[in-house]
XYZ file of C-alpha atoms in Angstrom:
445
model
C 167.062 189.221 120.362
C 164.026 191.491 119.498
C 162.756 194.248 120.810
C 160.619 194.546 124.279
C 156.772 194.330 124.327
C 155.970 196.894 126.764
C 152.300 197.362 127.949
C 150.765 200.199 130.201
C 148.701 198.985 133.774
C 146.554 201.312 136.154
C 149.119 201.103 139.197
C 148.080 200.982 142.523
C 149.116 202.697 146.051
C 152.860 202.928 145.487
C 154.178 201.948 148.154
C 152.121 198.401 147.938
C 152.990 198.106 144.269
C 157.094 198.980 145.168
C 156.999 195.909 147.823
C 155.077 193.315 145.875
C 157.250 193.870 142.328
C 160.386 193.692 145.336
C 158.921 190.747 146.762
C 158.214 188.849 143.514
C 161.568 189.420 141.700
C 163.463 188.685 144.658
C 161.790 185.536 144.878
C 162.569 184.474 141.272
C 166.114 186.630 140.467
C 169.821 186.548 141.753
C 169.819 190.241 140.508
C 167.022 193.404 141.015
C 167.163 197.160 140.567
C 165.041 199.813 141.850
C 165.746 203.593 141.663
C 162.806 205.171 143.294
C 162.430 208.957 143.695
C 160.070 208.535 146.983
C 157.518 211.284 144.921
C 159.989 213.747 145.949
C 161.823 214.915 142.488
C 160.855 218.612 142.375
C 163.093 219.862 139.517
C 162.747 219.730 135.769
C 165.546 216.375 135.190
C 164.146 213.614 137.049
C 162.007 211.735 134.247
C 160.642 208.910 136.556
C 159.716 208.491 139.764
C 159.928 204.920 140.342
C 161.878 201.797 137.702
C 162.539 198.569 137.912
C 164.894 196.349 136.382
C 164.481 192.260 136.988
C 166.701 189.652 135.546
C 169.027 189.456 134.020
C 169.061 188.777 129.858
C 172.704 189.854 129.405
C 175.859 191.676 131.830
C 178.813 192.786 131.917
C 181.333 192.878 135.160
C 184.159 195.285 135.363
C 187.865 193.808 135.710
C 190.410 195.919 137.318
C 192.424 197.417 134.210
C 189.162 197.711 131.177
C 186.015 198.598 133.456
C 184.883 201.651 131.740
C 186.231 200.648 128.002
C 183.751 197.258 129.045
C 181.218 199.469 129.775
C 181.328 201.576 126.451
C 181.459 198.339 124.815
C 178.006 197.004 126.507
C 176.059 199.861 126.207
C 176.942 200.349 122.274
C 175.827 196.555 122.167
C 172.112 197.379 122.952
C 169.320 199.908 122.268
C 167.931 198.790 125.558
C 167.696 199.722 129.188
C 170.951 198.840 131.247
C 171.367 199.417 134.697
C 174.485 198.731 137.114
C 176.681 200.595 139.170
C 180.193 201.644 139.782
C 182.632 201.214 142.911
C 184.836 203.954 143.957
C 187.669 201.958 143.486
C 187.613 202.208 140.349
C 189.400 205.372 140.871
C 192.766 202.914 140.426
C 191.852 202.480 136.430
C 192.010 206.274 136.422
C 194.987 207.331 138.083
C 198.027 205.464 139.691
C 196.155 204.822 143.080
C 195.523 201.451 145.207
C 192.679 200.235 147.794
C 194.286 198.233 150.057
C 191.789 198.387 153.561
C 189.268 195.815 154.871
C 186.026 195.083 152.891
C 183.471 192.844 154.212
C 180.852 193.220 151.736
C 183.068 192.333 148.520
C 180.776 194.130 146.252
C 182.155 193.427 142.475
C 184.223 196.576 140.811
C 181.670 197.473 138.305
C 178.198 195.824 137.058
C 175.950 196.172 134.557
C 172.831 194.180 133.052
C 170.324 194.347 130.388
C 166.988 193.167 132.246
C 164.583 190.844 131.536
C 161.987 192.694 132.649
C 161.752 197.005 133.277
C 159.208 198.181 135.252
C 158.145 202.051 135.249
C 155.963 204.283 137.755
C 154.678 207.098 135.268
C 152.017 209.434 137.218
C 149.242 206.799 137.720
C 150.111 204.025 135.485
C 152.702 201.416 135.058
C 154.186 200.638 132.280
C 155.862 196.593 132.264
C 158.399 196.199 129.431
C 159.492 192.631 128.462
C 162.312 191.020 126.454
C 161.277 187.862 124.665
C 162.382 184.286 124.921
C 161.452 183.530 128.237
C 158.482 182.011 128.602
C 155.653 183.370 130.613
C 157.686 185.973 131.641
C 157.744 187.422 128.262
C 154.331 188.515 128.555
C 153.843 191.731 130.798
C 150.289 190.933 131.129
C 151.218 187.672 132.846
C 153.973 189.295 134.838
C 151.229 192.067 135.935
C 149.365 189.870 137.036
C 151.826 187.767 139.083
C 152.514 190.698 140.587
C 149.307 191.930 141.677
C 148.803 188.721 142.924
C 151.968 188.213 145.014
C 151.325 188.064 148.678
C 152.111 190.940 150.242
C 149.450 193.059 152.340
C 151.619 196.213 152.752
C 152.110 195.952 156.180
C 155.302 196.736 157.731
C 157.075 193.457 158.811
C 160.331 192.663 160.680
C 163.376 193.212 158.526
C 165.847 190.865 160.809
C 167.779 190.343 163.531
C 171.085 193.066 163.513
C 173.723 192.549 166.618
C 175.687 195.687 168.028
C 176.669 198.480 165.547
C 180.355 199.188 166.103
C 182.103 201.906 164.590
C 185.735 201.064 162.844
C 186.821 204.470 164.394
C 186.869 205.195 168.101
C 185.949 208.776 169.020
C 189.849 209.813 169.833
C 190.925 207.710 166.688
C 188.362 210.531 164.488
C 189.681 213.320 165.966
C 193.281 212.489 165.507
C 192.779 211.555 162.007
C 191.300 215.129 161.422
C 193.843 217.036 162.829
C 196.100 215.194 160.665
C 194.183 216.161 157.559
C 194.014 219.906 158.808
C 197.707 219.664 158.549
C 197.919 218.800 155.139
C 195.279 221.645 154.493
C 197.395 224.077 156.211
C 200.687 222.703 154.403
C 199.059 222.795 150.976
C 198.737 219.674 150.557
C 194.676 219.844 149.350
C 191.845 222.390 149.892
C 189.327 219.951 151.232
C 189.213 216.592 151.571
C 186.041 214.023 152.195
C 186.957 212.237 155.512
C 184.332 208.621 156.022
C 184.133 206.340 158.832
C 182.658 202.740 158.735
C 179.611 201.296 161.179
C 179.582 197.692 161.141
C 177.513 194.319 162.171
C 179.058 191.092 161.828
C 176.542 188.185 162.131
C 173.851 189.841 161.068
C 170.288 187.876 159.140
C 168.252 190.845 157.452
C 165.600 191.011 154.822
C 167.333 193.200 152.675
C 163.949 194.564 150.770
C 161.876 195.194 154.003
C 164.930 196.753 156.099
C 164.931 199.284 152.774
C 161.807 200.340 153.804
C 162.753 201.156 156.812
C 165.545 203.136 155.555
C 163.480 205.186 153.075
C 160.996 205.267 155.670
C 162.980 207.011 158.295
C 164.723 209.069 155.195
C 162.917 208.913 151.629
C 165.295 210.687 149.149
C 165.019 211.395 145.187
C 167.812 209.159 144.734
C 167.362 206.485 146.434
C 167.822 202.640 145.574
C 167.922 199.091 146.492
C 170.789 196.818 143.977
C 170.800 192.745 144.943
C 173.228 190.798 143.041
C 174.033 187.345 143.985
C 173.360 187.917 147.390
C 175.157 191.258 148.188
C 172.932 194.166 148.652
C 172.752 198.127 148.632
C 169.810 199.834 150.467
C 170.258 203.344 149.802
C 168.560 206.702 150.672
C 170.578 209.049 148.403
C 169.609 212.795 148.266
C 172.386 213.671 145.907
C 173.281 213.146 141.784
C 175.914 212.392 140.507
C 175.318 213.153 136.837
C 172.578 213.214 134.284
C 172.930 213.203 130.646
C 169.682 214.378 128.844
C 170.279 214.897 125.324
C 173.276 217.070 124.650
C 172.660 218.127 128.220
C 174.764 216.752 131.030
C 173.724 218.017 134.475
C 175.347 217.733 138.120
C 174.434 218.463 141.579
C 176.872 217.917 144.054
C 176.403 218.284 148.233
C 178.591 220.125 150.167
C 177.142 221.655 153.471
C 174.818 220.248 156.332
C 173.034 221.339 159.079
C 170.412 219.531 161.401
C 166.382 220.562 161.031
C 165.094 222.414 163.246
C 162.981 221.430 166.083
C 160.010 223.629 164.755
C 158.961 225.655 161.717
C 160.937 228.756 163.433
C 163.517 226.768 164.454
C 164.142 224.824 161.322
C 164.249 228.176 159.057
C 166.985 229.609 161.080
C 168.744 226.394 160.977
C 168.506 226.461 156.934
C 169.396 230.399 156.783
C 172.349 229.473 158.993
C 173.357 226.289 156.798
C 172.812 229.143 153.586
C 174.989 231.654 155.290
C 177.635 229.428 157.132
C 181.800 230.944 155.486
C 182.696 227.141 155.794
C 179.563 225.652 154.455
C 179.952 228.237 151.520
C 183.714 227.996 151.200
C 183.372 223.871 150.617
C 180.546 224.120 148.606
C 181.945 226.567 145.556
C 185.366 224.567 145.710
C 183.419 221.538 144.737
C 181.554 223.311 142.169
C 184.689 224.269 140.658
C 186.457 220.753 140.823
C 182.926 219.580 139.003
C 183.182 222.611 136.304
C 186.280 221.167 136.037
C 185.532 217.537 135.127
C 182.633 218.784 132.522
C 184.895 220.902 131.036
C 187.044 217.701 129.287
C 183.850 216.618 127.679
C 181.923 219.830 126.987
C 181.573 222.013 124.216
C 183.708 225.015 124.508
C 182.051 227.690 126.732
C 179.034 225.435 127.610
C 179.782 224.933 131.426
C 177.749 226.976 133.577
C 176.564 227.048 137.140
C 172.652 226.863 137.189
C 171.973 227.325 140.938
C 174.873 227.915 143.401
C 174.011 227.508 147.350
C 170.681 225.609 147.305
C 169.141 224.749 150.355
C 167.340 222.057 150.034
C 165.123 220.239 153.084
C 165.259 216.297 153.748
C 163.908 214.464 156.971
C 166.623 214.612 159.431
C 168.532 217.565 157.487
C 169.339 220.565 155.393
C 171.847 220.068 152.866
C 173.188 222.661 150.487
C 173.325 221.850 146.481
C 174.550 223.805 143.557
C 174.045 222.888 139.997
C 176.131 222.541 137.156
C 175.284 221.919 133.541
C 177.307 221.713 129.947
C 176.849 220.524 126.818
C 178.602 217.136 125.375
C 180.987 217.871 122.661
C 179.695 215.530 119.482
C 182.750 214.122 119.684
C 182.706 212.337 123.041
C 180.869 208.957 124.236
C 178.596 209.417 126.521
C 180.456 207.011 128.643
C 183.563 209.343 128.923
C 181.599 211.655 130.856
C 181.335 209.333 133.540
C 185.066 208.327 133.088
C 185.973 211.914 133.177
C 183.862 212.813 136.183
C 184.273 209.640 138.094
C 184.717 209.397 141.171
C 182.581 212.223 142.165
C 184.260 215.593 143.594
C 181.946 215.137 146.691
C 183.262 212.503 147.840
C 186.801 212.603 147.430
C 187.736 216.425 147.610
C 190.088 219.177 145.859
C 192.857 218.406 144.156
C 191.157 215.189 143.618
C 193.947 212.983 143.054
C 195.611 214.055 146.211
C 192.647 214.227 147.980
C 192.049 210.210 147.083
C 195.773 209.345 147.963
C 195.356 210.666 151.575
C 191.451 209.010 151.878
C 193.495 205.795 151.140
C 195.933 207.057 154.030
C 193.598 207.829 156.915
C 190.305 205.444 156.702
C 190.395 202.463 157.307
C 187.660 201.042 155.443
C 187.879 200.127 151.680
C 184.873 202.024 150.152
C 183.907 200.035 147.603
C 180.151 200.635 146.329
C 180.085 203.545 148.622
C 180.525 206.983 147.349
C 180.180 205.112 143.645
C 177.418 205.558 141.643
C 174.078 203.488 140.480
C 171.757 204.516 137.910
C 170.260 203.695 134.385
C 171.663 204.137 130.756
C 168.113 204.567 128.444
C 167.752 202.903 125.010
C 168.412 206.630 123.520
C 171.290 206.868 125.566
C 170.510 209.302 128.171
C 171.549 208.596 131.625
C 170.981 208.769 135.408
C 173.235 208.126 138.468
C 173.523 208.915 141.790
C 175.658 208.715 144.573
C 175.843 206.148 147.061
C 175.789 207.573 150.505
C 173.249 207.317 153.403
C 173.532 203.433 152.305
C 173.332 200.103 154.086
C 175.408 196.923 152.646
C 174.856 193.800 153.594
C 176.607 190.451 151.877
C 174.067 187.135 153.079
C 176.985 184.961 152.843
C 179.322 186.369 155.132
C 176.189 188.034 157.565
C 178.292 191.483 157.233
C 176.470 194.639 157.617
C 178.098 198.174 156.818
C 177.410 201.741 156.503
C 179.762 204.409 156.230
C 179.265 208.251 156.609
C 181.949 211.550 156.570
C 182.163 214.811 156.022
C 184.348 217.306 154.138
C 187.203 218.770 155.941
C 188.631 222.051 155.329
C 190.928 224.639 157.212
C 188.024 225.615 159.001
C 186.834 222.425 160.401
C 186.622 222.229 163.925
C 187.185 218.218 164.281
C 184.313 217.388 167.267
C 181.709 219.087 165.119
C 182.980 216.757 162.257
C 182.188 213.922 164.266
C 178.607 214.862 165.240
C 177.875 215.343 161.559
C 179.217 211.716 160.711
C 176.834 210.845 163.756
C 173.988 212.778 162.210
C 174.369 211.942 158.796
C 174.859 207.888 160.316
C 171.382 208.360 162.072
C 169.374 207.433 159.028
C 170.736 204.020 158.831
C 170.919 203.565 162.783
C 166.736 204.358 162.719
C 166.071 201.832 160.252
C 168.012 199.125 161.513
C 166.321 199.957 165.199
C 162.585 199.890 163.577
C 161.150 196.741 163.176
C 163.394 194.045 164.375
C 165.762 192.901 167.080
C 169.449 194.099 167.546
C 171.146 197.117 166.460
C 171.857 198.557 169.710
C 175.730 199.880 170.454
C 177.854 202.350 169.358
C-alpha cells in the first residue's frame, strides 16, 4: 500500500477538537488511540502534544510465547506510524513467571495497529495523515471536515451510570499483606517491592470517551491516554514514561516518591521540600534508578548510561511526585524493539531484584494486572518511540459492564504499612473524582 497523504488544518480550541475527532472515530472504529500531553510536556523529549490514531489498516496481537519477536516483526513491516500497547503479563515471555488472579477486563496480551488515519496537534495546526484505499476516508480534507462538522458542542455531558466502588482488599487484608512483604525485605528477600490493590464496579454502563474527560479533568498528565479496542477500554492519566527512543537516544523517567499538595502556596512548598528531602522517598527512588541503569545497560553503548536529573520534584493536581532521569545510547547493534524487551516490565512497577520482586506481586495481590503497569505509546515511521506507563487508569470492558482501577505503592524496610494505604487512597482519588463528576453511582468504598 502507498504512502499517506497528510495535509496541515488551522486547529481549533483543543479541547473541542480532542472530543469531536473522539466522538467521530468512535462512532465509525472498533479501535482508537489518543496520547495527549494535556499542554503540560515541559522538557526537551515530548515531540507532540496531542495524536491520534483511527482504524485500523493492519495489526498484530501478541500470543503468549512470540509477543515481542511479533512485534519486531510488525514494525520492520512498515515505515508507518504504529501504535499499541503492552500488558504486564507479558513479564511470563521474559522470565519463568505465571499470572494466575482474577481479570475482569480481559484486555489482550499485546496489540498493535497501523492506522488508517493519524491525527497530530502541532502548536496551532493539525496535521491529518491518511492511508489510501478507503474511500472518502482517504482524503484528509474530507475527514477534516467530518470532523469539524461532528456534533459535539464541547459541553461537559454525563459519562454513565457507575454502581458502588469496592476495593478487592479490605483495610486489615492491606496491612497484613505489607507486613508480610516487610518480612521478605528484612530477610533479604528484595529491596523494594511495588505493592497494588484493585477498585472495582461490576454492572457498570459508561461512555468511555466522556468519563476520560473527567479523568484528565480532575488530573491532566503528559502521559495520558484513552486505547478502545473491540469494546475494552483504557482511560488513563499517566504522569510517568516509561521509555523514549529518539535517535540513538533512549531516555527514562521513572516515579518513585509521593506526597500530597499542599493546601496553599506555603503549604504546598513545604510539602514538595519534604517529598525532596524524605530518607525513604530518596532511598526508593535511587534503587529504581539503578534497576533502570541496569536494564539500559544490555542495550547501550558501553559507558553511555548516565543519570540526567536524580530527585525531581515535579507538581501534578492532587500531588508531588519525585522523578529522576536516565538516558544511554543504543548500541548499533540492537533493535530498537529489544530495548523495550530488555526494560520491560518497568522497574517502577515491579521493584528490586525485579524477578523476585514480580514472583512475590504474583503472591500477595490478588488482582491480575494486565494492561496496568504496561505500557502504551507510538513507534514513528523513522523508528523512534514513545511509551508510558499505565497507572492512574480506568478499565472498563462494555461486554461484561466491569469497571477497574488499581493503585499501590512501593514498599521498603521503611514503610510504615497505614501510611501505605493512604497513598493507595490518594493516588486512587483521581479515578474516584471522575467517576463521581458527571453521572450517577460511584459511591462506596
Amino acid at each position: 500500500m502507498a504512502g499517506r497523504t497528510y495535509k496541515t488544518f488551522q486547529k481549533g480550541p483543543s479541547e473541542v477538537m480532542r472530543r469531536k475527532v473522539a466522538g467521530w472515530g468512535q462512532k465509525l472504529f472498533s479501535t482508537v488511540c489518543l496520547l495527549n500531553g494535556n499542554d503540560m510536556s515541559p522538557e526537551k523529549y515530548s515531540s507532540y502534544n496531542q495524536i491520534f490514531a483511527l482504524g485500523v489498516a493492519e495489526e498484530c496481537f501478541g500470543d503468549e510465547t512470540l509477543a515481542f519477536s511479533r512485534l519486531r516483526e510488525f514494525s520492520d513491516r512498515y515505515d508507518d506510524w504504529l501504535f499499541g500497547f503492552l500488558t504486564y503479563d507479558l513479564k511470563n515471555q521474559l522470565e519463568r513467571l505465571t499470572s494466575s488472579h482474577f481479570d475482569g477486563i480481559g484486555m489482550p496480551l499485546m496489540h498493535f495497529f497501523r492506522p488508517r488515519i493519524v491525527i497530530f496537534q502541532q502548536a496551532d495546526e493539525w496535521v491529518i495523515g491518511c492511508l489510501p484505499g478507503y474511500g472518502h476516508l482517504s482524503d484528509p480534507e474530507v475527514v477534516f471536515s467530518e470532523i469539524v462538522s461532528f456534533p459535539h458542542d464541547g459541553s461537559q455531558k454525563g459519562s454513565g451510570a457507575v454502581p458502588a466502588i469496592q476495593a478487592r482488599v479490605s483495610r486489615s487484608q492491606y496491612l497484613e499483606a505489607v507486613s508480610a512483604i516487610k518480612t521478605h525485605i528484612q530477610q533479604g528477600d528484595i529491596y523494594e517491592m511495588n505493592y497494588c490493590m484493585e477498585f472495582f464496579a461490576e454492572g457498570a454502563c459508561i461512555d468511555p470517551p466522556e468519563l476520560y474527560e473527567n479523568l484528565i479533568r480532575q488530573s491532566p498528565t503528559p502521559f495520558s491516554c484513552y486505547y478502545s479496542i473491540n469494546g475494552k477500554s483504557l482511560l488513563c492519566a499517566s504522569p510517568e514514561r516509561f521509555l523514549r527512543k529518539q535517535g540513538d537516544t533512549i531516555i527514562s523517567q521513572p516515579i518513585k516518591g509521593t506526597i500530597a499538595r499542599g493546601t496553599n502556596p506555603d503549604d504546598d512548598a513545604r510539602q514538595a521540600g519534604m517529598l525532596r528531602n524524605d530518607p525513604k522517598e530518596r532511598s526508593e527512588n535511587v534503587m529504581i534508578v539503578d534497576l533502570v541503569r541496569n536494564d539500559l545497560a544490555r542495550t547501550a553503548k558501553k559507558g553511555s548510561v548516565r543519570v540526567e536529573e536524580l530527585f525531581g520534584i515535579y507538581a501534578f493536581r492532587q500531588v508531588h511526585q519525585m522523578i529522576s532521569t536516565i538516558a544511554s545510547e543504543l548500541r548499533p547493534d540492537c533493535h530498537f524493539t529489544e530495548v523495550i524487551r530488555q526494560a520491560f516490565p518497568m522497574g517502577s512497577m515491579t521493584g528490586a531484584p525485579k524477578i523476585r520482586a514480580m514472583q512475590l506481586i504474583e503472591q500477595y495481590e490478588r488482582t491480575k494486572r494486565g494492561l496496568y503497569s504496561g505500557a502504551v505509546g507510538y513507534i514513528s515511521p523513522g523508528k523512534d518511540f514513545d511509551f508510558n506507563v499505565v497507572i492512574r487508569s480506568i478499565l472498563y470492558n462494555r461486554e461484561n459492564r466491569y469497571l477497574g482501577f488499581m493503585a499501590g505503592s512501593a514498599i521498603t524496610a521503611g514503610s510504615i504499612p497505614e501510611k501505605e494505604y493512604e497513598e493507595c487512597l490518594l493516588k486512587a482519588q483521581a479515578m474516584i473524582g471522575a467517576l463521581n463528576s458527571g453521572h450517577q453511582g460511584a459511591g462506596g468504598l
